[in-house]
Amino acid sequence: MNKLKWWQKTNVYQVYPKSFLDTTGSGTGDIKGITAKLDYLKTLGVGAIWLTPVYPSPMVDNGYDIADFTGIDPSYGTMADMERLIAEGRKRDIRMVMDLVYNHSSDKHPWFIDSASSRESEHSDWYIWRDAKPDGSAPTNWRSIFGGSAWTWCEGRQQYYLHTFAEAQPDLNWENPAVRQALYDAANFWLDKGVGGFRIDAIVYIKKPAVFADGKPDSDDGMVNIHSMIANTPGILDYLHEFKEKVFKGHDIFTVAEANGVAPEDLDKWVGEKGAFDMLFEFSHVNLEFPDGELWSHATGYTPKVITGLKQALTASQQATAKNGWYPVFFENHDQPRCTAHYFPADADKKLAAKAIATVLMTMRGTPFIYEGQELGLDNVAWNNINDYNDISSKGQYFLALEEGRSPAEAMELVHRYSRDNARTPMQWTKEKNAGFSTGKPWLPVHEDYARQCVEGEAQEADSVLSYYRQLAALRQTGEAAGVLQQGTYMELLRENPAILAFKRHFGCREVYTLVNFTGREQAYVLPELKEARLLMESIPGSRKGMLRPYEAVLYIKETGEGL
Ligand code: NOJ
C-alpha cells in the first residue's frame, strides 16, 4: 500500500518568475506566463511549483527584499492573476508553493520605514537596532553574506541596524511576538488563497545570539562571515515549532526550509512528524568547493574530489532522512551555477552531464526539485564585465576578491564559475528572438546558445535532455519502477569507487539500480548482483553491464522474489 503523501510522489519545479515567460513585452516574466506553461510542466510530472518571491519588492535582491508580504509586485501582474494561477494549477493537480522570506524585509517595507523613523515609533523594535561602538564604528565586525559590513548606520535613530544580507534587507526582530504574529498572519493569508506549501528562506538566521560580539576575522577585510556568528542559535526551535503550530499544522501542504548546518542529532526536531518542517534544503552536496566558508576567492574550483565529496554528501543525507523527514533532492536552484558546469570538468560533454545529474535527481529517495531550464541542460554564461551582471552577491564577491589581491581577470573567473546569474538567464522556449521569452528587451541577456537548447527544439528530439527528463518523470510515476523509485530504501554501492556514483533502491519484490560515471574516461566496475537485472534506461544507446562510457548513466531493474 502506498502511504506516501502527494508531495512525496510528485516532482516539484522551481520557477524564477522574472525569467520564465513575459506575456506583456516588458522584458520581465510574469504570472500569466507561468499559467500559460502549466501544461508544459505537467509533461515533467510536476505536481507543485515553487515560485521564488512574487511580492511587491524594490528588487535589490530580485524579490528577496519584500515590501509587502501579502501583495503581488505589479511587474508580475495582479492578485487576480495569482488567484487564476492557483485555480488553473489545481485543475491540473499542480499546487503553488510560496517562498516565505521571513528573516528580513525590504528597507522599503512600511514596518522598516516606521522603525527607522524614531526610537519611539510603533515598529521601533521590529528590527535589530544597536548603538555604535564608542569610536562610532559598527557594533560588531560581522560581514554580511553579500559582502561588506552587516550593519548600516541610520541617521534618524542614530543607531545601526543589522542585515544578514544586503543593506536593503534589514533583519526582522523575531524576539518580538508582534513581529512573529504578523508573519504568521501573512502565511495564513496565502493558505487561505489555496497554496500547496511553502519554501522558507534563510530560516537559520532568525534567532540572534543574546550577546553580540566580534568574531575572529576570516579575511583581509578584518571581518567574519555573519553565518558563523548567528546561524542556528540555540532557542531557534521554539520559534519554528510556534510557526508550525500557528500556520502549517493540519493543512495538506508541504514545507521545505532553507536550513544549512543543522546537526544530525537535531534533525528530528527540525523535520518529520515531530519536527517543524517536512523537508530541509541543506547544501553539503552543493558547497563542495567551499570547504572553509562561503568566500568565492577561497573556493577550490572543480577537482576530481568533487565526485567523492558528492557521493559522501548524498549518502549522508539519504541516511539522515531515512529516519527523519523526507529529502528534497536538488542540484540546481536560483543561487547555484548550472549543474552541467558544477559537477564535471570543463571539457565534459554537457548533454551527457545534464542527463547524468537528471538520472541521480530522479532516482534518489525523496522529492525531486527541477530548476527552470535544468530540464533543457542549460549551461553557465560568461559575460565580460562585472557590470553586465545583475546579481548583488556576485558583485559583492567580485569586489571582495579584488580586495584580497585577485586580479580583475581572476575575479571575473570566479564570477563566471559561481555567479547566481548563471541560473537566472531567461528560459529558452523557442528558436525565435529572445528564445521566445519576451518580445521586449529581456532584463538579463538570454544565453547565446538558445537556438540549440530550447523547449521547441528539444521536444522534437528523442535524445534531448528534455525528452530524457520526460522519460524519467514517467518512470518515476507510472509503470513497474514507480513503487521502488517513490518508496524504496536507498543503499549506496561501489562506495570506494572514485568515479562512479551508484546506488540501489529496494521496495517489495523489486530493486532499481542507478549507475553514473562522473568522469571522461571509460570505467569498469564489478557488481555481481546485476546479473539478473534488466536494463531500464540508458543515457547512451548500447550500454553494457560492467562498463560505463564517459559520463554515461544507466538504470537497471531486478525482480527479487522477496515481498511477493
Ligand atoms: C536565500 C535565497 O535563495 C537567495 O536568493 C536570497 O538572496 C537570500 N536567501 C536572501 O533572502
Coordinates of C-alpha atoms and ligand atoms in Angstrom, one line a residue:
M1 CA 0.0 0.0 0.0
N2 CA 1.3 3.4 -0.9
K3 CA 1.3 5.5 2.3
L4 CA 3.2 8.5 0.9
K5 CA 1.7 12.0 0.8
W6 CA 1.0 13.7 -2.5
W7 CA 4.2 15.8 -2.3
Q8 CA 6.4 12.8 -1.8
K9 CA 5.2 11.2 -5.0
T10 CA 5.4 14.3 -7.2
N11 CA 8.1 16.3 -8.9
V12 CA 8.5 20.0 -7.8
Y13 CA 9.5 22.6 -10.4
Q14 CA 11.1 25.8 -9.3
V15 CA 10.1 28.8 -11.4
Y16 CA 12.2 32.0 -11.3
P17 CA 9.3 34.2 -12.3
K18 CA 11.4 37.1 -13.6
S19 CA 13.0 34.8 -16.1
F20 CA 10.2 32.4 -17.0
L21 CA 7.9 33.9 -19.6
D22 CA 7.0 37.5 -20.3
T23 CA 3.5 37.9 -21.8
T24 CA 3.5 41.7 -21.9
G25 CA 6.7 42.6 -23.7
S26 CA 8.1 44.3 -20.5
G27 CA 11.3 42.2 -20.6
T28 CA 10.3 40.7 -17.2
G29 CA 8.5 37.4 -16.8
D30 CA 5.0 37.4 -15.2
I31 CA 2.4 35.3 -13.5
K32 CA 0.3 34.9 -16.7
G33 CA 3.4 33.5 -18.3
I34 CA 3.5 30.7 -15.6
T35 CA -0.2 30.0 -16.1
A36 CA 0.4 29.6 -19.8
K37 CA 3.0 26.9 -19.3
L38 CA 1.2 24.7 -16.8
D39 CA 0.6 22.1 -19.4
Y40 CA 4.2 22.1 -20.4
L41 CA 5.2 21.5 -16.7
K42 CA 2.7 18.6 -16.5
T43 CA 4.8 16.7 -19.0
L44 CA 7.6 16.7 -16.4
G45 CA 5.4 15.0 -13.8
V46 CA 5.2 18.3 -11.9
G47 CA 2.6 18.5 -9.0
A48 CA 3.9 21.6 -7.3
I49 CA 5.6 24.8 -8.4
W50 CA 7.9 26.7 -6.1
L51 CA 7.6 30.3 -7.0
T52 CA 10.5 32.4 -5.9
P53 CA 9.1 35.7 -4.4
V54 CA 6.4 37.4 -6.4
Y55 CA 5.6 40.0 -3.8
P56 CA 6.0 43.8 -4.1
S57 CA 9.7 44.5 -4.0
P58 CA 12.3 47.1 -5.0
M59 CA 14.1 44.1 -6.5
V60 CA 17.5 44.8 -4.9
D61 CA 17.8 41.1 -4.4
N62 CA 15.2 40.1 -7.1
G63 CA 12.3 39.8 -4.8
Y64 CA 14.0 38.5 -1.7
D65 CA 13.6 42.1 -0.4
I66 CA 9.9 42.2 0.3
A67 CA 7.9 45.4 0.8
D68 CA 4.5 43.7 1.3
F69 CA 4.2 40.1 2.4
T70 CA 0.6 39.7 1.1
G71 CA 0.7 41.5 -2.2
I72 CA 1.9 40.9 -5.8
D73 CA 4.5 43.0 -7.5
P74 CA 2.9 44.9 -10.4
S75 CA 5.7 43.8 -12.7
Y76 CA 4.4 40.2 -12.2
G77 CA 0.7 41.1 -12.5
T78 CA -2.2 41.3 -10.1
M79 CA -3.7 39.3 -7.2
A80 CA -6.4 38.2 -9.7
D81 CA -3.6 36.7 -11.9
M82 CA -2.2 34.9 -8.9
E83 CA -5.7 33.5 -8.0
R84 CA -6.1 32.3 -11.5
L85 CA -2.7 30.6 -11.5
I86 CA -3.6 28.8 -8.3
A87 CA -7.0 27.8 -9.8
E88 CA -5.6 26.7 -13.1
G89 CA -2.9 24.8 -11.3
R90 CA -5.4 23.0 -9.2
K91 CA -7.3 21.9 -12.3
R92 CA -4.1 20.1 -13.4
D93 CA -3.1 18.9 -9.9
I94 CA -0.3 21.4 -9.7
R95 CA -0.1 23.4 -6.5
M96 CA 1.7 26.6 -5.9
V97 CA 4.4 26.8 -3.2
M98 CA 5.2 30.3 -1.9
D99 CA 8.6 31.5 -0.8
L100 CA 8.4 32.9 2.7
V101 CA 11.3 35.3 3.3
Y102 CA 10.9 35.9 7.0
N103 CA 14.4 36.6 8.2
H104 CA 14.2 40.1 6.8
S105 CA 12.1 42.5 4.8
S106 CA 12.9 45.3 2.3
D107 CA 14.1 48.6 3.8
K108 CA 11.1 50.0 1.9
H109 CA 8.6 47.9 3.9
P110 CA 6.4 50.3 5.9
W111 CA 7.4 48.4 9.0
F112 CA 11.0 49.4 8.5
I113 CA 10.3 52.9 7.4
D114 CA 8.4 53.4 10.6
S115 CA 11.0 51.6 12.7
A116 CA 13.8 53.7 11.2
S117 CA 11.9 57.0 11.8
S118 CA 12.5 57.1 15.5
R119 CA 13.2 55.1 18.6
E120 CA 9.6 55.8 19.8
S121 CA 7.8 54.7 16.7
E122 CA 5.1 51.9 16.7
H123 CA 7.5 49.5 15.0
S124 CA 10.5 50.7 16.9
D125 CA 11.7 47.2 17.9
W126 CA 10.6 45.2 14.8
Y127 CA 14.2 45.2 13.6
I128 CA 17.6 44.8 15.2
W129 CA 19.0 48.1 16.3
R130 CA 22.2 48.6 18.2
D131 CA 24.3 51.6 19.3
A132 CA 27.7 52.3 17.7
K133 CA 30.9 51.2 19.4
P134 CA 32.4 54.1 21.4
D135 CA 34.5 55.1 18.4
G136 CA 31.4 55.3 16.3
S137 CA 32.1 52.1 14.3
A138 CA 29.6 49.2 13.8
P139 CA 28.6 47.2 16.8
T140 CA 30.4 44.1 15.6
N141 CA 32.8 43.0 12.8
W142 CA 30.3 40.8 11.1
R143 CA 30.4 40.6 7.3
S144 CA 27.0 40.3 5.6
I145 CA 26.5 37.3 3.3
F146 CA 26.6 39.6 0.2
G147 CA 29.8 41.3 1.4
G148 CA 30.5 44.5 3.4
S149 CA 29.5 45.1 7.0
A150 CA 26.3 43.5 8.2
W151 CA 25.5 46.9 9.9
T152 CA 24.2 50.1 8.4
W153 CA 24.0 53.4 10.1
C154 CA 20.6 55.1 10.4
E155 CA 20.7 58.9 10.8
G156 CA 17.1 59.0 12.0
R157 CA 17.7 56.8 15.0
Q158 CA 21.4 57.4 15.5
Q159 CA 21.9 53.7 15.6
Y160 CA 23.0 50.8 13.4
Y161 CA 20.6 48.1 12.1
L162 CA 21.6 44.6 11.3
H163 CA 21.2 42.9 7.9
T164 CA 22.4 39.4 7.3
F165 CA 22.1 40.0 3.6
A166 CA 22.1 43.4 1.7
E167 CA 21.7 46.8 3.3
A168 CA 18.3 46.9 1.8
Q169 CA 17.3 43.7 3.7
P170 CA 17.1 44.6 7.4
D171 CA 16.7 41.6 9.7
L172 CA 13.3 41.3 11.5
N173 CA 13.3 41.0 15.2
W174 CA 11.8 37.6 15.9
E175 CA 12.1 38.2 19.7
N176 CA 9.1 40.5 19.4
P177 CA 5.8 38.4 19.5
A178 CA 4.0 41.1 17.3
V179 CA 6.6 40.5 14.5
R180 CA 6.1 36.8 14.6
Q181 CA 2.3 37.1 14.6
A182 CA 2.4 39.5 11.7
L183 CA 4.5 37.0 9.7
Y184 CA 2.2 34.0 10.6
D185 CA -0.8 36.1 9.5
A186 CA 0.8 36.7 6.1
A187 CA 1.5 32.9 5.7
N188 CA -2.1 32.1 6.7
F189 CA -3.3 34.7 4.1
W190 CA -1.6 32.5 1.4
L191 CA -3.1 29.3 2.8
D192 CA -6.5 30.9 2.5
K193 CA -5.7 31.5 -1.1
G194 CA -5.2 27.8 -1.6
V195 CA -1.4 27.4 -1.9
G196 CA 0.1 23.9 -1.6
G197 CA 3.1 24.7 0.6
F198 CA 5.9 26.9 1.5
R199 CA 9.6 27.2 0.9
I200 CA 11.0 29.1 3.9
D201 CA 14.0 31.3 3.2
A202 CA 17.2 31.7 5.2
I203 CA 15.4 30.4 8.3
V204 CA 18.6 29.5 10.3
Y205 CA 19.3 33.2 10.9
I206 CA 16.1 34.3 12.6
K207 CA 17.3 33.8 16.1
K208 CA 20.2 36.0 17.1
P209 CA 22.6 35.4 20.0
A210 CA 22.0 37.0 23.3
V211 CA 25.3 38.9 23.2
F212 CA 26.7 40.4 20.1
A213 CA 30.5 40.1 20.0
D214 CA 33.2 40.5 17.4
G215 CA 34.4 37.3 15.7
K216 CA 37.8 36.2 14.5
P217 CA 38.4 37.7 11.1
D218 CA 38.3 35.2 8.2
S219 CA 39.6 37.6 5.5
D220 CA 41.8 40.6 4.9
D221 CA 38.8 43.0 5.5
G222 CA 39.0 42.3 9.2
M223 CA 35.5 40.9 9.2
V224 CA 34.0 37.5 9.9
N225 CA 31.1 35.9 7.9
I226 CA 27.9 36.5 9.8
H227 CA 26.8 33.0 9.2
S228 CA 29.4 31.6 11.6
M229 CA 28.1 34.0 14.3
I230 CA 24.4 33.7 14.2
A231 CA 23.3 30.6 12.2
N232 CA 21.2 28.0 14.2
T233 CA 21.4 29.9 17.5
P234 CA 20.0 27.8 20.4
G235 CA 16.4 28.7 21.0
I236 CA 15.5 28.9 17.3
L237 CA 13.5 25.7 17.5
D238 CA 11.0 27.3 19.9
Y239 CA 10.1 29.8 17.1
L240 CA 9.9 27.2 14.5
H241 CA 7.5 25.0 16.4
E242 CA 5.4 28.0 17.1
F243 CA 5.4 28.7 13.4
K244 CA 4.2 25.2 12.7
E245 CA 1.5 25.4 15.3
K246 CA 0.2 28.7 14.1
V247 CA 0.4 28.1 10.4
F248 CA 1.3 24.7 8.9
K249 CA -0.3 22.3 11.2
G250 CA -3.4 20.4 10.0
H251 CA -3.0 21.6 6.3
D252 CA -2.5 19.2 3.4
I253 CA 0.6 21.1 2.3
F254 CA 4.4 20.7 2.5
T255 CA 7.1 22.9 3.9
V256 CA 10.7 22.9 2.9
A257 CA 13.1 25.2 4.8
E258 CA 16.4 26.5 3.6
A259 CA 18.5 25.4 6.5
N260 CA 22.1 24.8 6.3
G261 CA 24.2 23.3 9.1
V262 CA 21.5 21.6 11.1
A263 CA 23.3 18.9 13.2
P264 CA 22.2 15.3 12.5
E265 CA 21.3 14.8 16.2
D266 CA 18.8 17.8 16.0
L267 CA 17.2 16.6 12.8
D268 CA 14.1 15.1 14.4
K269 CA 13.2 18.5 15.9
W270 CA 13.6 20.1 12.5
V271 CA 11.8 17.7 10.2
G272 CA 9.2 14.9 10.2
E273 CA 6.2 14.2 12.4
K274 CA 7.7 15.9 15.4
G275 CA 9.8 18.4 13.6
A276 CA 8.9 21.9 12.5
F277 CA 9.1 21.2 8.7
D278 CA 8.6 18.4 6.2
M279 CA 11.9 18.8 4.4
L280 CA 15.2 20.8 4.7
F281 CA 17.3 22.1 1.9
E282 CA 20.9 21.7 3.1
F283 CA 23.9 22.3 1.0
S284 CA 26.6 19.8 1.8
H285 CA 26.5 18.5 -1.8
V286 CA 26.5 21.9 -3.5
N287 CA 29.1 23.6 -1.4
L288 CA 31.8 21.0 -2.1
E289 CA 34.1 23.7 -3.5
F290 CA 33.8 25.8 -0.3
P291 CA 35.5 23.8 2.5
D292 CA 36.1 26.8 4.7
G293 CA 33.1 29.0 4.3
E294 CA 31.4 30.9 1.5
L295 CA 34.0 33.2 0.1
W296 CA 34.4 32.6 -3.7
S297 CA 38.0 33.6 -3.5
H298 CA 38.7 30.7 -1.1
A299 CA 37.0 28.1 -3.3
T300 CA 38.9 25.1 -4.7
G301 CA 37.3 25.1 -8.1
Y302 CA 36.5 21.8 -9.8
T303 CA 38.7 18.9 -8.8
P304 CA 38.0 15.2 -9.1
K305 CA 37.5 15.2 -5.3
V306 CA 34.1 16.7 -6.2
I307 CA 32.9 13.3 -7.1
T308 CA 33.8 11.6 -3.9
G309 CA 32.5 14.6 -1.9
L310 CA 29.2 14.4 -3.8
K311 CA 28.9 10.7 -3.1
Q312 CA 29.6 11.1 0.6
A313 CA 27.2 14.1 1.0
L314 CA 24.3 12.4 -0.9
T315 CA 24.6 9.2 1.1
A316 CA 24.9 11.1 4.4
S317 CA 21.7 13.0 3.5
Q318 CA 19.9 9.8 2.4
Q319 CA 20.8 8.1 5.7
A320 CA 19.8 11.1 7.8
T321 CA 16.4 11.4 6.1
A322 CA 15.8 7.6 6.1
K323 CA 14.5 8.1 9.7
N324 CA 13.6 11.7 9.9
G325 CA 11.6 13.7 7.5
W326 CA 12.0 13.5 3.7
Y327 CA 14.8 14.5 1.4
P328 CA 14.3 17.3 -1.2
V329 CA 16.6 16.2 -4.0
F330 CA 18.1 19.1 -5.9
F331 CA 21.2 20.0 -7.8
E332 CA 20.2 23.5 -9.1
N333 CA 18.3 26.5 -7.9
H334 CA 18.4 30.2 -8.5
D335 CA 21.5 30.6 -6.2
Q336 CA 23.7 27.9 -7.8
P337 CA 25.6 27.7 -11.1
R338 CA 24.2 25.2 -13.7
C339 CA 25.0 21.6 -12.7
T340 CA 26.5 20.8 -16.1
A341 CA 29.4 23.0 -15.1
H342 CA 29.3 22.4 -11.4
Y343 CA 30.0 18.6 -11.1
F344 CA 32.0 18.0 -14.2
P345 CA 35.3 19.0 -15.7
A346 CA 35.2 22.0 -18.1
D347 CA 35.6 19.7 -21.2
A348 CA 32.8 17.3 -20.3
D349 CA 30.0 16.5 -22.8
K350 CA 27.3 18.9 -21.4
K351 CA 24.4 16.9 -22.7
L352 CA 25.6 13.7 -21.1
A353 CA 26.5 15.7 -17.9
A354 CA 22.9 17.0 -17.8
K355 CA 21.5 13.5 -18.2
A356 CA 23.8 12.1 -15.6
I357 CA 22.5 14.6 -13.0
A358 CA 18.9 14.0 -14.2
T359 CA 19.3 10.3 -13.5
V360 CA 20.5 10.9 -10.0
L361 CA 17.9 13.6 -9.3
M362 CA 15.0 11.4 -10.4
T363 CA 16.0 8.1 -8.9
M364 CA 17.1 9.1 -5.3
R365 CA 14.8 8.7 -2.4
G366 CA 13.0 11.9 -1.9
T367 CA 11.1 14.6 -3.8
P368 CA 13.0 15.8 -6.9
F369 CA 13.2 19.6 -7.4
I370 CA 13.8 20.5 -11.0
Y371 CA 15.0 24.1 -11.5
E372 CA 13.8 26.1 -14.5
G373 CA 16.0 25.3 -17.5
Q374 CA 17.7 22.3 -15.9
E375 CA 15.4 20.1 -17.9
L376 CA 17.0 21.5 -21.1
G377 CA 20.5 21.0 -19.9
L378 CA 21.3 24.7 -19.8
D379 CA 24.9 25.8 -19.1
N380 CA 26.5 28.8 -17.4
V381 CA 27.1 32.1 -19.0
A382 CA 30.4 34.1 -19.1
W383 CA 29.9 37.8 -19.6
N384 CA 32.9 40.1 -19.9
N385 CA 32.4 42.8 -17.3
I386 CA 31.1 42.7 -13.7
N387 CA 28.7 45.5 -14.7
D388 CA 27.0 43.0 -17.1
Y389 CA 25.9 41.1 -14.1
N390 CA 22.7 41.9 -12.1
D391 CA 23.2 39.7 -9.0
I392 CA 24.1 41.7 -5.9
S393 CA 26.0 38.8 -4.4
S394 CA 28.2 38.4 -7.5
K395 CA 29.2 42.0 -7.2
G396 CA 30.0 41.7 -3.5
Q397 CA 32.1 38.6 -4.0
Y398 CA 33.9 40.2 -7.0
F399 CA 35.0 43.3 -5.1
L400 CA 36.0 41.3 -2.1
A401 CA 38.2 39.1 -4.3
L402 CA 39.9 42.3 -5.6
E403 CA 40.4 43.5 -2.1
E404 CA 42.0 40.2 -1.3
G405 CA 44.5 40.8 -4.1
R406 CA 43.0 38.9 -7.0
S407 CA 43.5 40.4 -10.4
P408 CA 40.3 41.6 -12.3
A409 CA 40.7 38.6 -14.6
E410 CA 40.9 36.2 -11.8
A411 CA 37.9 37.8 -10.0
M412 CA 35.9 37.5 -13.2
E413 CA 36.7 33.9 -13.5
L414 CA 35.2 33.4 -10.1
V415 CA 32.1 35.3 -11.2
H416 CA 31.9 33.0 -14.3
R417 CA 32.0 29.9 -12.2
Y418 CA 29.8 30.9 -9.2
S419 CA 27.5 33.8 -10.2
R420 CA 23.9 33.3 -9.4
D421 CA 23.1 34.9 -12.7
N422 CA 24.3 31.7 -14.4
A423 CA 20.9 30.2 -13.5
R424 CA 18.8 33.3 -13.9
T425 CA 19.0 33.9 -17.6
P426 CA 15.6 33.8 -19.3
M427 CA 14.0 30.5 -20.0
Q428 CA 14.6 29.2 -23.5
W429 CA 11.3 28.4 -25.2
T430 CA 11.8 28.7 -29.0
K431 CA 14.4 29.4 -31.6
E432 CA 12.9 32.9 -32.2
K433 CA 14.3 36.2 -31.0
N434 CA 15.0 36.2 -27.2
A435 CA 14.3 32.5 -27.1
G436 CA 10.5 33.3 -27.2
F437 CA 10.9 34.6 -23.6
S438 CA 9.9 38.2 -24.4
T439 CA 9.2 40.5 -27.3
G440 CA 10.8 43.3 -25.3
K441 CA 14.4 43.6 -24.1
P442 CA 15.0 40.9 -21.5
W443 CA 16.0 42.1 -18.1
L444 CA 19.0 39.7 -18.2
P445 CA 20.5 38.6 -21.5
V446 CA 19.3 35.3 -23.0
H447 CA 22.0 32.6 -23.2
E448 CA 23.7 32.9 -26.6
D449 CA 23.2 29.2 -27.2
Y450 CA 19.4 29.3 -27.0
A451 CA 18.6 28.1 -30.5
R452 CA 20.4 24.8 -29.8
Q453 CA 18.7 24.4 -26.4
C454 CA 15.1 25.3 -26.2
V455 CA 11.8 23.6 -25.4
E456 CA 10.6 23.9 -29.1
G457 CA 13.7 22.1 -30.4
E458 CA 14.3 19.6 -27.6
A459 CA 10.7 18.5 -27.6
Q460 CA 11.2 17.1 -31.1
E461 CA 14.5 15.3 -30.4
A462 CA 14.2 11.8 -29.0
D463 CA 17.7 12.0 -27.4
S464 CA 17.4 15.6 -26.0
V465 CA 17.8 16.3 -22.3
L466 CA 14.1 17.4 -22.2
S467 CA 13.0 14.0 -23.6
Y468 CA 15.2 12.3 -21.1
Y469 CA 13.7 14.2 -18.2
R470 CA 10.2 13.3 -19.5
Q471 CA 11.1 9.6 -19.7
L472 CA 12.5 9.7 -16.1
A473 CA 9.4 11.5 -14.9
A474 CA 7.2 8.8 -16.4
L475 CA 9.3 6.1 -14.9
R476 CA 9.1 7.6 -11.5
Q477 CA 5.3 8.0 -11.6
T478 CA 3.9 5.1 -13.6
G479 CA 4.9 1.6 -14.5
E480 CA 7.0 -1.1 -12.9
A481 CA 9.7 1.0 -11.3
A482 CA 7.4 3.7 -9.8
G483 CA 6.8 2.0 -6.5
V484 CA 10.5 1.4 -5.9
L485 CA 11.6 4.9 -7.0
Q486 CA 9.0 6.5 -4.8
Q487 CA 9.2 4.4 -1.7
G488 CA 12.2 2.2 -1.9
T489 CA 15.1 2.2 0.5
Y490 CA 18.4 3.6 -0.6
M491 CA 21.7 1.7 -0.4
E492 CA 25.0 3.1 -1.7
L493 CA 27.0 0.8 -4.0
L494 CA 30.6 0.9 -5.1
R495 CA 31.3 3.2 -2.2
E496 CA 35.1 3.3 -2.7
N497 CA 34.9 3.9 -6.4
P498 CA 36.2 7.4 -7.1
A499 CA 34.5 7.8 -10.5
I500 CA 31.1 6.1 -10.3
L501 CA 28.1 7.1 -8.2
A502 CA 25.9 4.0 -7.7
F503 CA 23.0 3.1 -5.5
K504 CA 20.3 0.6 -5.2
R505 CA 16.6 1.3 -4.3
H506 CA 14.5 -1.6 -3.0
F507 CA 10.8 -2.0 -2.3
G508 CA 8.7 -5.1 -2.2
C509 CA 9.9 -7.5 -4.8
R510 CA 11.9 -5.1 -6.9
E511 CA 15.2 -3.3 -7.0
V512 CA 16.3 -0.4 -9.2
Y513 CA 20.0 0.3 -9.7
T514 CA 21.4 3.7 -10.6
L515 CA 25.0 3.8 -12.0
V516 CA 26.6 7.1 -13.2
N517 CA 30.1 7.7 -14.5
F518 CA 31.1 11.2 -13.5
T519 CA 34.4 11.1 -15.4
G520 CA 35.5 11.5 -19.1
R521 CA 37.1 8.0 -19.0
E522 CA 35.6 4.6 -19.5
Q523 CA 35.1 2.9 -16.1
A524 CA 34.8 -0.8 -15.4
Y525 CA 33.0 -2.0 -12.3
V526 CA 32.1 -5.3 -10.7
L527 CA 28.6 -5.7 -9.4
P528 CA 27.6 -9.4 -9.4
E529 CA 24.0 -8.6 -8.2
L530 CA 23.3 -7.0 -11.6
K531 CA 23.5 -10.4 -13.3
E532 CA 19.7 -11.0 -13.1
A533 CA 18.9 -7.3 -13.7
R534 CA 17.3 -5.9 -16.9
L535 CA 18.2 -2.5 -18.4
L536 CA 15.5 0.1 -17.6
M537 CA 17.0 3.2 -19.1
E538 CA 20.4 4.4 -20.6
S539 CA 21.7 7.8 -21.4
I540 CA 23.8 6.5 -24.4
P541 CA 22.4 3.7 -26.6
G542 CA 24.2 0.4 -26.4
S543 CA 25.2 0.2 -22.7
R544 CA 26.9 -2.9 -21.3
K545 CA 26.9 -4.3 -17.8
G546 CA 30.3 -3.9 -16.1
M547 CA 31.4 -0.9 -18.1
L548 CA 30.3 2.7 -18.2
R549 CA 31.3 5.0 -21.0
P550 CA 32.3 8.7 -20.2
Y551 CA 29.5 10.4 -18.3
E552 CA 27.2 7.5 -19.0
A553 CA 24.2 6.9 -16.8
V554 CA 22.2 3.6 -16.7
L555 CA 19.3 2.2 -14.7
Y556 CA 18.6 -1.5 -14.2
I557 CA 15.6 -3.2 -12.6
K558 CA 15.6 -6.6 -10.9
E559 CA 12.8 -8.8 -9.5
T560 CA 14.0 -10.2 -6.2
G561 CA 11.2 -12.6 -5.4
E562 CA 11.1 -11.2 -1.9
G563 CA 8.0 -9.4 -0.7
L564 CA 5.7 -11.2 -3.2
Ligands
NOJ1 C1 18.3 32.7 0.0 C2 17.7 32.9 -1.3 O1 17.6 31.7 -2.0 C3 18.6 33.9 -2.0 O2 18.3 34.1 -3.4 C4 18.5 35.2 -1.3 O3 19.4 36.2 -1.9 C5 18.8 35.1 0.2 N1 18.2 33.9 0.8 C6 18.3 36.3 1.0 O4 16.9 36.3 1.1

